[in-house]
Short mmCIF file of C-alpha atoms in Angstrom, two decimals:
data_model
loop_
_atom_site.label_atom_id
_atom_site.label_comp_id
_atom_site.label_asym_id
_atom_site.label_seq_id
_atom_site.Cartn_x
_atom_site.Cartn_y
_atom_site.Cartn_z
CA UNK A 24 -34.76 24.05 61.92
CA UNK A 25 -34.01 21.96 65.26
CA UNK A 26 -34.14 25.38 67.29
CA UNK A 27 -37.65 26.18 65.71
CA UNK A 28 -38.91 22.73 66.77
CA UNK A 29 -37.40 22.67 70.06
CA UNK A 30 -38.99 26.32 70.75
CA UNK A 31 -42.62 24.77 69.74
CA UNK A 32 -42.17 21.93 72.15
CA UNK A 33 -42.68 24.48 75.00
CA UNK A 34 -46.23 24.94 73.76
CA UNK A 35 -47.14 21.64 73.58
CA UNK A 36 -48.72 20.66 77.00
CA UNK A 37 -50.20 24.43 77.44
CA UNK A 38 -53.69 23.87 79.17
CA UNK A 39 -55.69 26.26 76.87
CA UNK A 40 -59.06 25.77 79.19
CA UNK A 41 -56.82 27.55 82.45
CA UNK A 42 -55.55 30.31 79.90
CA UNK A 43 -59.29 31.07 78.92
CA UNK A 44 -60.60 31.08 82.68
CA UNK A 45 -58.00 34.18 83.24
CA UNK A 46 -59.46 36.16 79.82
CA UNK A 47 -61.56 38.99 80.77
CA UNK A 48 -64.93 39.77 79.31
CA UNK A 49 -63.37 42.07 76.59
CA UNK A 50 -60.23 40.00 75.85
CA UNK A 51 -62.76 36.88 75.14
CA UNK A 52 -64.53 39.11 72.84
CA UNK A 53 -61.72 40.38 71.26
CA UNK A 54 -60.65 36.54 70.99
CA UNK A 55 -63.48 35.70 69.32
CA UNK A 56 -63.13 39.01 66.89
CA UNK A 57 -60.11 37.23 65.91
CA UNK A 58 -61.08 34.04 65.27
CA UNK A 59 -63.94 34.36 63.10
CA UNK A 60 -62.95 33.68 59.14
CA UNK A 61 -64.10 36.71 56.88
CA UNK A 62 -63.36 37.40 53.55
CA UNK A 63 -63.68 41.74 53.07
CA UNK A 64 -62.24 41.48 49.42
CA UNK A 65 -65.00 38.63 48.16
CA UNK A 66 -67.64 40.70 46.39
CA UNK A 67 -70.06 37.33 45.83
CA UNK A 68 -70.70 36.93 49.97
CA UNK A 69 -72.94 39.28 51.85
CA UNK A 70 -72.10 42.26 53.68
CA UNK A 71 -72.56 39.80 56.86
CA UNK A 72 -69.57 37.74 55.66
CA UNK A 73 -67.50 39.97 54.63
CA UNK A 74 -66.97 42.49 57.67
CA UNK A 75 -67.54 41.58 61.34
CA UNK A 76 -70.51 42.84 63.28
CA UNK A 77 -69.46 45.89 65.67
CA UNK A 78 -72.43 46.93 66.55
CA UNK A 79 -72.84 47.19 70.37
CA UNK A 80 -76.34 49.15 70.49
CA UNK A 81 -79.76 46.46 70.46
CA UNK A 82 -82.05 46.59 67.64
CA UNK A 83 -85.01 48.81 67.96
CA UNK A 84 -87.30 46.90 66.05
CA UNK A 85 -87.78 45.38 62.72
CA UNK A 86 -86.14 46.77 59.20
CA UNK A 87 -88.29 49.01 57.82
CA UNK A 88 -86.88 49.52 54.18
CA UNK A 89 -89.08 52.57 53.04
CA UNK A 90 -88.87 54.17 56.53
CA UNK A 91 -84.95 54.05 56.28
CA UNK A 92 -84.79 55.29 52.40
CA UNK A 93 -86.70 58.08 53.63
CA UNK A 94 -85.07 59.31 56.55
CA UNK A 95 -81.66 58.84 53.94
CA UNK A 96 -83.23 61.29 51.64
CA UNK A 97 -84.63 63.65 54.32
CA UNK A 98 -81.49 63.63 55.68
CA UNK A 99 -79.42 64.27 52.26
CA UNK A 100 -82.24 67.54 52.31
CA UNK A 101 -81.49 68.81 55.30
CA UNK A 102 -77.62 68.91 54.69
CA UNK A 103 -76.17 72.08 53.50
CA UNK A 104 -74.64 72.27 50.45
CA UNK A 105 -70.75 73.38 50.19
CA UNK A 106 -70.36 76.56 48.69
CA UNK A 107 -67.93 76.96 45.74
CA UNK A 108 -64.59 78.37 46.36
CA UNK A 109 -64.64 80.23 43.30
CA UNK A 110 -68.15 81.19 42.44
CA UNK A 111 -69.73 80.36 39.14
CA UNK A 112 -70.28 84.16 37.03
CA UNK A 113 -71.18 82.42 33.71
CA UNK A 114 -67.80 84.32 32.43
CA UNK A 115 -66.11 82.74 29.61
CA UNK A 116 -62.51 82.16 29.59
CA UNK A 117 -60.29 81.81 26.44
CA UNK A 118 -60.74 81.64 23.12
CA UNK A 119 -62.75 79.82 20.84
CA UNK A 120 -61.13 76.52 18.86
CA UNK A 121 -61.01 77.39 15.05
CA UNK A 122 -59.65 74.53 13.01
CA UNK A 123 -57.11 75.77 10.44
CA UNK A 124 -57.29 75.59 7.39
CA UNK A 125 -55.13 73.02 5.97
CA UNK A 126 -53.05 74.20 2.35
CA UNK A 127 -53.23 71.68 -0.12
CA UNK A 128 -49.62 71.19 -1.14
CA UNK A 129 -48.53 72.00 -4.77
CA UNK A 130 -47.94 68.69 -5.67
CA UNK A 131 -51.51 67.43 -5.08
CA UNK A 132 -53.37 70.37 -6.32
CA UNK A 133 -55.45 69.34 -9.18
CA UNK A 134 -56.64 71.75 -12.18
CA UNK A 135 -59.40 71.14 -15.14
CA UNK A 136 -60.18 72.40 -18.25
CA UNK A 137 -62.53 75.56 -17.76
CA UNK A 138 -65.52 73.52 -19.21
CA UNK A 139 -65.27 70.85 -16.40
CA UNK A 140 -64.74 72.94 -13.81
CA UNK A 141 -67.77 75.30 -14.70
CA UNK A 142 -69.63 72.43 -15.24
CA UNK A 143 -68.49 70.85 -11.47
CA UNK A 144 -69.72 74.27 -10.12
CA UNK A 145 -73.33 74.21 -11.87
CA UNK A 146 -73.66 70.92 -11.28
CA UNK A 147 -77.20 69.95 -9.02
CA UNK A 148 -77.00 67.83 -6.34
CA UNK A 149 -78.30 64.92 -7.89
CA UNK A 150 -75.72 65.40 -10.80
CA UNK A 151 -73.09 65.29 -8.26
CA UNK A 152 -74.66 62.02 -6.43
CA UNK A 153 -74.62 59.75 -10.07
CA UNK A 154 -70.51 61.18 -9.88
CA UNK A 155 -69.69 60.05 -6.54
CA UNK A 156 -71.21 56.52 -7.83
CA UNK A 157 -69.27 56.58 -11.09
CA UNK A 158 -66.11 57.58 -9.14
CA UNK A 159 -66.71 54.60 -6.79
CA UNK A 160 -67.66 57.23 -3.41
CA UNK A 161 -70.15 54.73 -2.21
CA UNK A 162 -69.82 55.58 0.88
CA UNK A 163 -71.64 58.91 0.29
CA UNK A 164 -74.84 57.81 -0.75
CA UNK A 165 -77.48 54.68 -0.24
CA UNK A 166 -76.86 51.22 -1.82
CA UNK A 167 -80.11 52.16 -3.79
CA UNK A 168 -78.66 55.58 -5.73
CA UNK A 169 -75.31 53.87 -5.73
CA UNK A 170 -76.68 50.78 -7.44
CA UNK A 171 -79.44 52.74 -9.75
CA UNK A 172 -76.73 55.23 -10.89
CA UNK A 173 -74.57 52.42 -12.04
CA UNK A 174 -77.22 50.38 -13.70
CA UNK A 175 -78.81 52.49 -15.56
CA UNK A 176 -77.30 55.31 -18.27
CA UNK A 177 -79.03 58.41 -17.12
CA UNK A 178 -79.63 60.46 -14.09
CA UNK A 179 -82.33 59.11 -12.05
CA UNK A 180 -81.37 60.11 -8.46
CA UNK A 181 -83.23 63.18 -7.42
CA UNK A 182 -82.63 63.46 -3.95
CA UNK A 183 -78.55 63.79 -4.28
CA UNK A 184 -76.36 63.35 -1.41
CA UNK A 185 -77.92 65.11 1.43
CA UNK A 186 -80.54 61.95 1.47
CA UNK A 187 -78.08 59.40 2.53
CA UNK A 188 -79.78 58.89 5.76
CA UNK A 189 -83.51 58.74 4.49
CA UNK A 190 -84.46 55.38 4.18
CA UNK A 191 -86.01 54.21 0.92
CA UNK A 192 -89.87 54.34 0.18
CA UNK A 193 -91.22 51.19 -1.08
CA UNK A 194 -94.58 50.69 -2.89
CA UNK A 195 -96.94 48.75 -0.67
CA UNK A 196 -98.16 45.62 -2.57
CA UNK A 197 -101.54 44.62 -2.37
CA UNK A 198 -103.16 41.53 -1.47
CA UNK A 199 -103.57 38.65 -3.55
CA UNK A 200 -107.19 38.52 -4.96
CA UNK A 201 -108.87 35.27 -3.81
CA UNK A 202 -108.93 32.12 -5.76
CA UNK A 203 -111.14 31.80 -8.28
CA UNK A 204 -110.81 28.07 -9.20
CA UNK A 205 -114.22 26.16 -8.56
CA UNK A 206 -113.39 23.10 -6.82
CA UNK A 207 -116.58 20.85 -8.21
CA UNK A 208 -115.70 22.07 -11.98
CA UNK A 209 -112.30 21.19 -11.71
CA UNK A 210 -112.57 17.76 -10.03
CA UNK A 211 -115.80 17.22 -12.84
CA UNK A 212 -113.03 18.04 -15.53
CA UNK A 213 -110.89 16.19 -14.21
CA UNK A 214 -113.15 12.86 -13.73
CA UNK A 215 -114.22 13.38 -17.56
CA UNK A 216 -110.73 13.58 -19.12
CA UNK A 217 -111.48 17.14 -20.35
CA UNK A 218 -108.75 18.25 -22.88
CA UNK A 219 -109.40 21.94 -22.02
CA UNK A 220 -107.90 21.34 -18.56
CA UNK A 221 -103.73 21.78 -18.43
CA UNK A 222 -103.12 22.73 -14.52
CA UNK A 223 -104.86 21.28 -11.84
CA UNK A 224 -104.68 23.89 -8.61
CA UNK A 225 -106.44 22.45 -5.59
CA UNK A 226 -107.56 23.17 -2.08
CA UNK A 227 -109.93 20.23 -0.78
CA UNK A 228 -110.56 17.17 -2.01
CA UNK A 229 -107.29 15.97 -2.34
CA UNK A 230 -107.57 12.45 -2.28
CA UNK A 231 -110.44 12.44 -4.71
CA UNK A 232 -108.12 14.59 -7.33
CA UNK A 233 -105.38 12.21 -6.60
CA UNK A 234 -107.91 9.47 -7.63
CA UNK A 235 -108.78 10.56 -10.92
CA UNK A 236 -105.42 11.83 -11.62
CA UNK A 237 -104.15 8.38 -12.30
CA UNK A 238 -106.54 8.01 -15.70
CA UNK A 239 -105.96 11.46 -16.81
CA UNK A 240 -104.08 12.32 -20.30
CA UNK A 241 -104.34 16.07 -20.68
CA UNK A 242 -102.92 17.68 -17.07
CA UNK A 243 -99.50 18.82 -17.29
CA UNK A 244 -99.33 20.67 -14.00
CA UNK A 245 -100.38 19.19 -10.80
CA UNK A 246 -99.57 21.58 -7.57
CA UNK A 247 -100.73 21.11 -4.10
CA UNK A 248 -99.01 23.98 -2.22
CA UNK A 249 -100.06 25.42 1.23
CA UNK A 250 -102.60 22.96 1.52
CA UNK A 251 -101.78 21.57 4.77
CA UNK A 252 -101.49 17.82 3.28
CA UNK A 253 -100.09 15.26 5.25
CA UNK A 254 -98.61 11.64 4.45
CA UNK A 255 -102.22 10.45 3.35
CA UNK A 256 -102.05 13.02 0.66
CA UNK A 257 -98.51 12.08 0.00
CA UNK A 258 -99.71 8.51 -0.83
CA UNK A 259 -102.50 8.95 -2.73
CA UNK A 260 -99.60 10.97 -4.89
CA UNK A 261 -97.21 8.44 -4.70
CA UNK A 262 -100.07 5.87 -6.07
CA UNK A 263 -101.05 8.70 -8.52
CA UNK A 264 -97.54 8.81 -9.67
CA UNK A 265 -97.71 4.81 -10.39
CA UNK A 266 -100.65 4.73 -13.28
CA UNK A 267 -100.34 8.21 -14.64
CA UNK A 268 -98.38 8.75 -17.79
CA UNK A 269 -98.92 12.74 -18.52
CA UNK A 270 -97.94 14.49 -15.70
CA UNK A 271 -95.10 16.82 -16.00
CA UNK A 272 -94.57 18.96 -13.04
CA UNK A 273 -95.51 18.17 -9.76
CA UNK A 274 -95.53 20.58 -6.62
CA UNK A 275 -96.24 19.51 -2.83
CA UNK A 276 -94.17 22.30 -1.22
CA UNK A 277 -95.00 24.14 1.94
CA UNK A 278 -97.01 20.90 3.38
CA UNK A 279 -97.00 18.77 6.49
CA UNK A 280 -95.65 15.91 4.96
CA UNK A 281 -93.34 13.58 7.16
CA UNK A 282 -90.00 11.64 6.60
CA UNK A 283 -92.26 8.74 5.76
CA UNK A 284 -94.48 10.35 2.95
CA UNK A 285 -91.74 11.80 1.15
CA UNK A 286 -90.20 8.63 0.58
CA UNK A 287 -93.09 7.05 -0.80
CA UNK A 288 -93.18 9.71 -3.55
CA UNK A 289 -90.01 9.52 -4.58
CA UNK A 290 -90.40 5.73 -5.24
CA UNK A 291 -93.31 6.31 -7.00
CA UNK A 292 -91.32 8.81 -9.15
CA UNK A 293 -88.66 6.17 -9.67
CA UNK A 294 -91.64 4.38 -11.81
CA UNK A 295 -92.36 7.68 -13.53
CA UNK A 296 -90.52 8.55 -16.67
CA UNK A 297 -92.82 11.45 -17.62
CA UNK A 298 -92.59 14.35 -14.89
CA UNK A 299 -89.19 16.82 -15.52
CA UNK A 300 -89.76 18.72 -12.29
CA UNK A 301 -90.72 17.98 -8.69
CA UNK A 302 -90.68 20.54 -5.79
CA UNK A 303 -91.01 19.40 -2.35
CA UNK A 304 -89.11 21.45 -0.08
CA UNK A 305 -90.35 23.37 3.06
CA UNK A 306 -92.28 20.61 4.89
CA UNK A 307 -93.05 21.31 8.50
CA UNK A 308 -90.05 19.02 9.72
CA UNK A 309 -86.85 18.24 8.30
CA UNK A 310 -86.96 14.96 6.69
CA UNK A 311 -83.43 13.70 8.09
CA UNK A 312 -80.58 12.45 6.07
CA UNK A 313 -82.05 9.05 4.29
CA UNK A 314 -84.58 11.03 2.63
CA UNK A 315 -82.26 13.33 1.29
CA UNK A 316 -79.92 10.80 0.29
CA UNK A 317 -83.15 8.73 -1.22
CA UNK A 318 -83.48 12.63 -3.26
CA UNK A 319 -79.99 12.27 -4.75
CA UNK A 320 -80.59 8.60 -5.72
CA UNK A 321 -83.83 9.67 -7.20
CA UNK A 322 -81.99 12.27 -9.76
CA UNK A 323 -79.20 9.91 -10.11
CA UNK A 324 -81.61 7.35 -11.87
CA UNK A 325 -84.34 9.75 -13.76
CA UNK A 326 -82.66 11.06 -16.01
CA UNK A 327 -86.07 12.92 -17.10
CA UNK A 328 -86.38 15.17 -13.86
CA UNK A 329 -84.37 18.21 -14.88
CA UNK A 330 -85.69 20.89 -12.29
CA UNK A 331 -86.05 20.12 -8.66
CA UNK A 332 -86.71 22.02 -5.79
CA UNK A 333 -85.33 21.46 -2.47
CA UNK A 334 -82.89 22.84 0.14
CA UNK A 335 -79.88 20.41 1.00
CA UNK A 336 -78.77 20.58 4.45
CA UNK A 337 -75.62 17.80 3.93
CA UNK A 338 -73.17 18.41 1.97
CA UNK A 339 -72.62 14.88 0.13
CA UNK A 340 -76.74 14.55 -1.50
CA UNK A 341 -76.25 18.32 -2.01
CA UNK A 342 -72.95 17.72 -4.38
CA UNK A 343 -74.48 14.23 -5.57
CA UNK A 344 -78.12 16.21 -6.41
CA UNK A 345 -76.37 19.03 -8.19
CA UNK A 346 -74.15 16.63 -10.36
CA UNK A 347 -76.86 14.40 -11.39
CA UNK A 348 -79.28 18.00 -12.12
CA UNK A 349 -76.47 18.79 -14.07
CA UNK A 350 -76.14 15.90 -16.07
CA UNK A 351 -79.68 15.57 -16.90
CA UNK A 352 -80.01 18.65 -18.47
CA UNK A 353 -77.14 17.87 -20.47
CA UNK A 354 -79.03 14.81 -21.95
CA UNK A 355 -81.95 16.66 -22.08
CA UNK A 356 -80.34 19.70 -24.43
CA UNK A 357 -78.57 16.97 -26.08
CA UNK A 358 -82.15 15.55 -27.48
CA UNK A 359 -83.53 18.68 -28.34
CA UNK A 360 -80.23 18.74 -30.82
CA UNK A 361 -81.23 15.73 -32.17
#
């Protein structure tokens, strides 16, 4: 190691600017070559930085992408194409593949009774489809003959096996006829206590309805789906909830009510020992975790609400909510015993 350093100590006071005045022209360039960093194996940089320039000629003028493209394809044109070495007759050489036939080995040959196998050979194809499904051969029909074929006890696949690929062909349903309820006669009914009237199923005047819901005696069903209520809505049920005494089911699903709104019905349904079934899922926001947990509460301490309908998202009200369901229908067969 001594000798290495003692052989670099030559080069120490080297005057670089007197061994640059003696380059040439072309050894400076060929320095400078040299001492430029490129990287030819980095894919990410540009041509530019990955190859040094060795052009000598000047540019002619600006880059002219079409004009270039175009002279590359006249040029690919005008070059003569290589002619085969062995020229291309159309001849075919060899023989054809032909898969042999494979000989089913004594052991797994397989023989029936006369009857069956007559019957196997005269059997149609959609016979042979409601087979493969008894046998378990899903895999050689649709989910819908495979399913139909075990369900039911005759055939009913007609298409057989061959239509495995053909999807199935549904019925188109038609639209739902408009509603025929008359807003003013309903809300009339409703103001005058009219025994006739069992379910209440509004549109407008929301708040009104929720109004003269709290002296009614006769409604049983009170539903306010898809009609874009919000938390004032929500109230007005929450204060219906308060006074009335005969409501049974109540349904605010598919609404815009907030966090907020929902909570004040289910306080109001604390208060309510008459309604067995409340559905208020699919809001336009998710309520967050204290109104679910308020939910469980809820069917932990009315012991009348025996259906409800909402979609968990945590697991602890979902578990506590199911429990408590569970329970209340218990009591609530229990007194039908009785």
């Amino acid at each position: 190691m001594s000798s290495y350093l003692k052989e670099l100590e030559k080069y120490r006071d080297i005057d670089e600017d007197e061994i640059l005045k003696t380059l040439s022209p072309e050894e400076l360039e060929q320095l400078d070559c040299e001492l430029q960093e490129m990287d030819p194996e980095n894919m990410l940089l540009p041509a530019g930085l990955r190859q040094r320039d060795q052009t000598k000629k000047s540019p002619t003028g600006p880059l002219d992408r079409q004009a270039l493209l175009q002279y590359l394809e006249q040029q690919a044109l005008e070059v003569k194409e290589r002619e085969d070495l062995v020229p291309f007759t159309g001849e075919k050489k060899g023989k054809p593949y032909i898969e042999p036939k494979r000989e089913i080995p004594a052991e797994e040959q397989i023989t029936l009774e006369p009857e069956l196998e007559q019957a196997l050979a005269n059997a149609t194809d959609a016979e042979m489809c409601d087979i493969a499904a008894i046998l378990g051969m899903y895999t050689l029909m649709s989910n819908k003959q495979y399913y139909d074929a075990i369900c039911s006890g005759e055939i009913c696949n007609t298409e057989g096996i061959s239509s495995v690929v053909q999807p199935d062909k549904y019925k188109p349903v038609p639209d739902e006829p408009p509603n025929p309820t008359n807003i003013e006669e309903i809300l009339k009914s409703v103001r005058n206590n009219d025994k006739e009237l069992e379910e209440d199923i509004t549109v407008p005047m929301l708040t009104e309805l929720c109004e003269a819901m709290k002296t009614n005696t006769h409604v049983r069903s009170f539903s306010l789906v898809a009609t874009r209520s919000g938390d004032p809505i929500a109230h007005a049920v929450a204060d219906m909830l308060r006074e009335n005494r005969s409501l049974q089911s109540l349904n605010i699903e598919s609404n815009f009510i907030s966090s907020t709104g929902l909570m004040a019905v289910l306080k109001a349904v604390r208060e309510n020992a008459t309604v067995t079934e409340l559905r208020v899922d699919n809001q336009r926001q998710w309520p967050g975790d204290a109104v679910e947990m308020e939910m469980a509460t809820v069917l932990e301490q009315c012991p009348s609400i025996v259906r409800f309908g909402y979609h968990f998202t945590q697991q602890g009200p979902r578990a506590r909510a199911a429990q408590a369901m569970t329970r209340n229908n218990e009591l609530r067969r229990q007194q039908k015993k009785r």
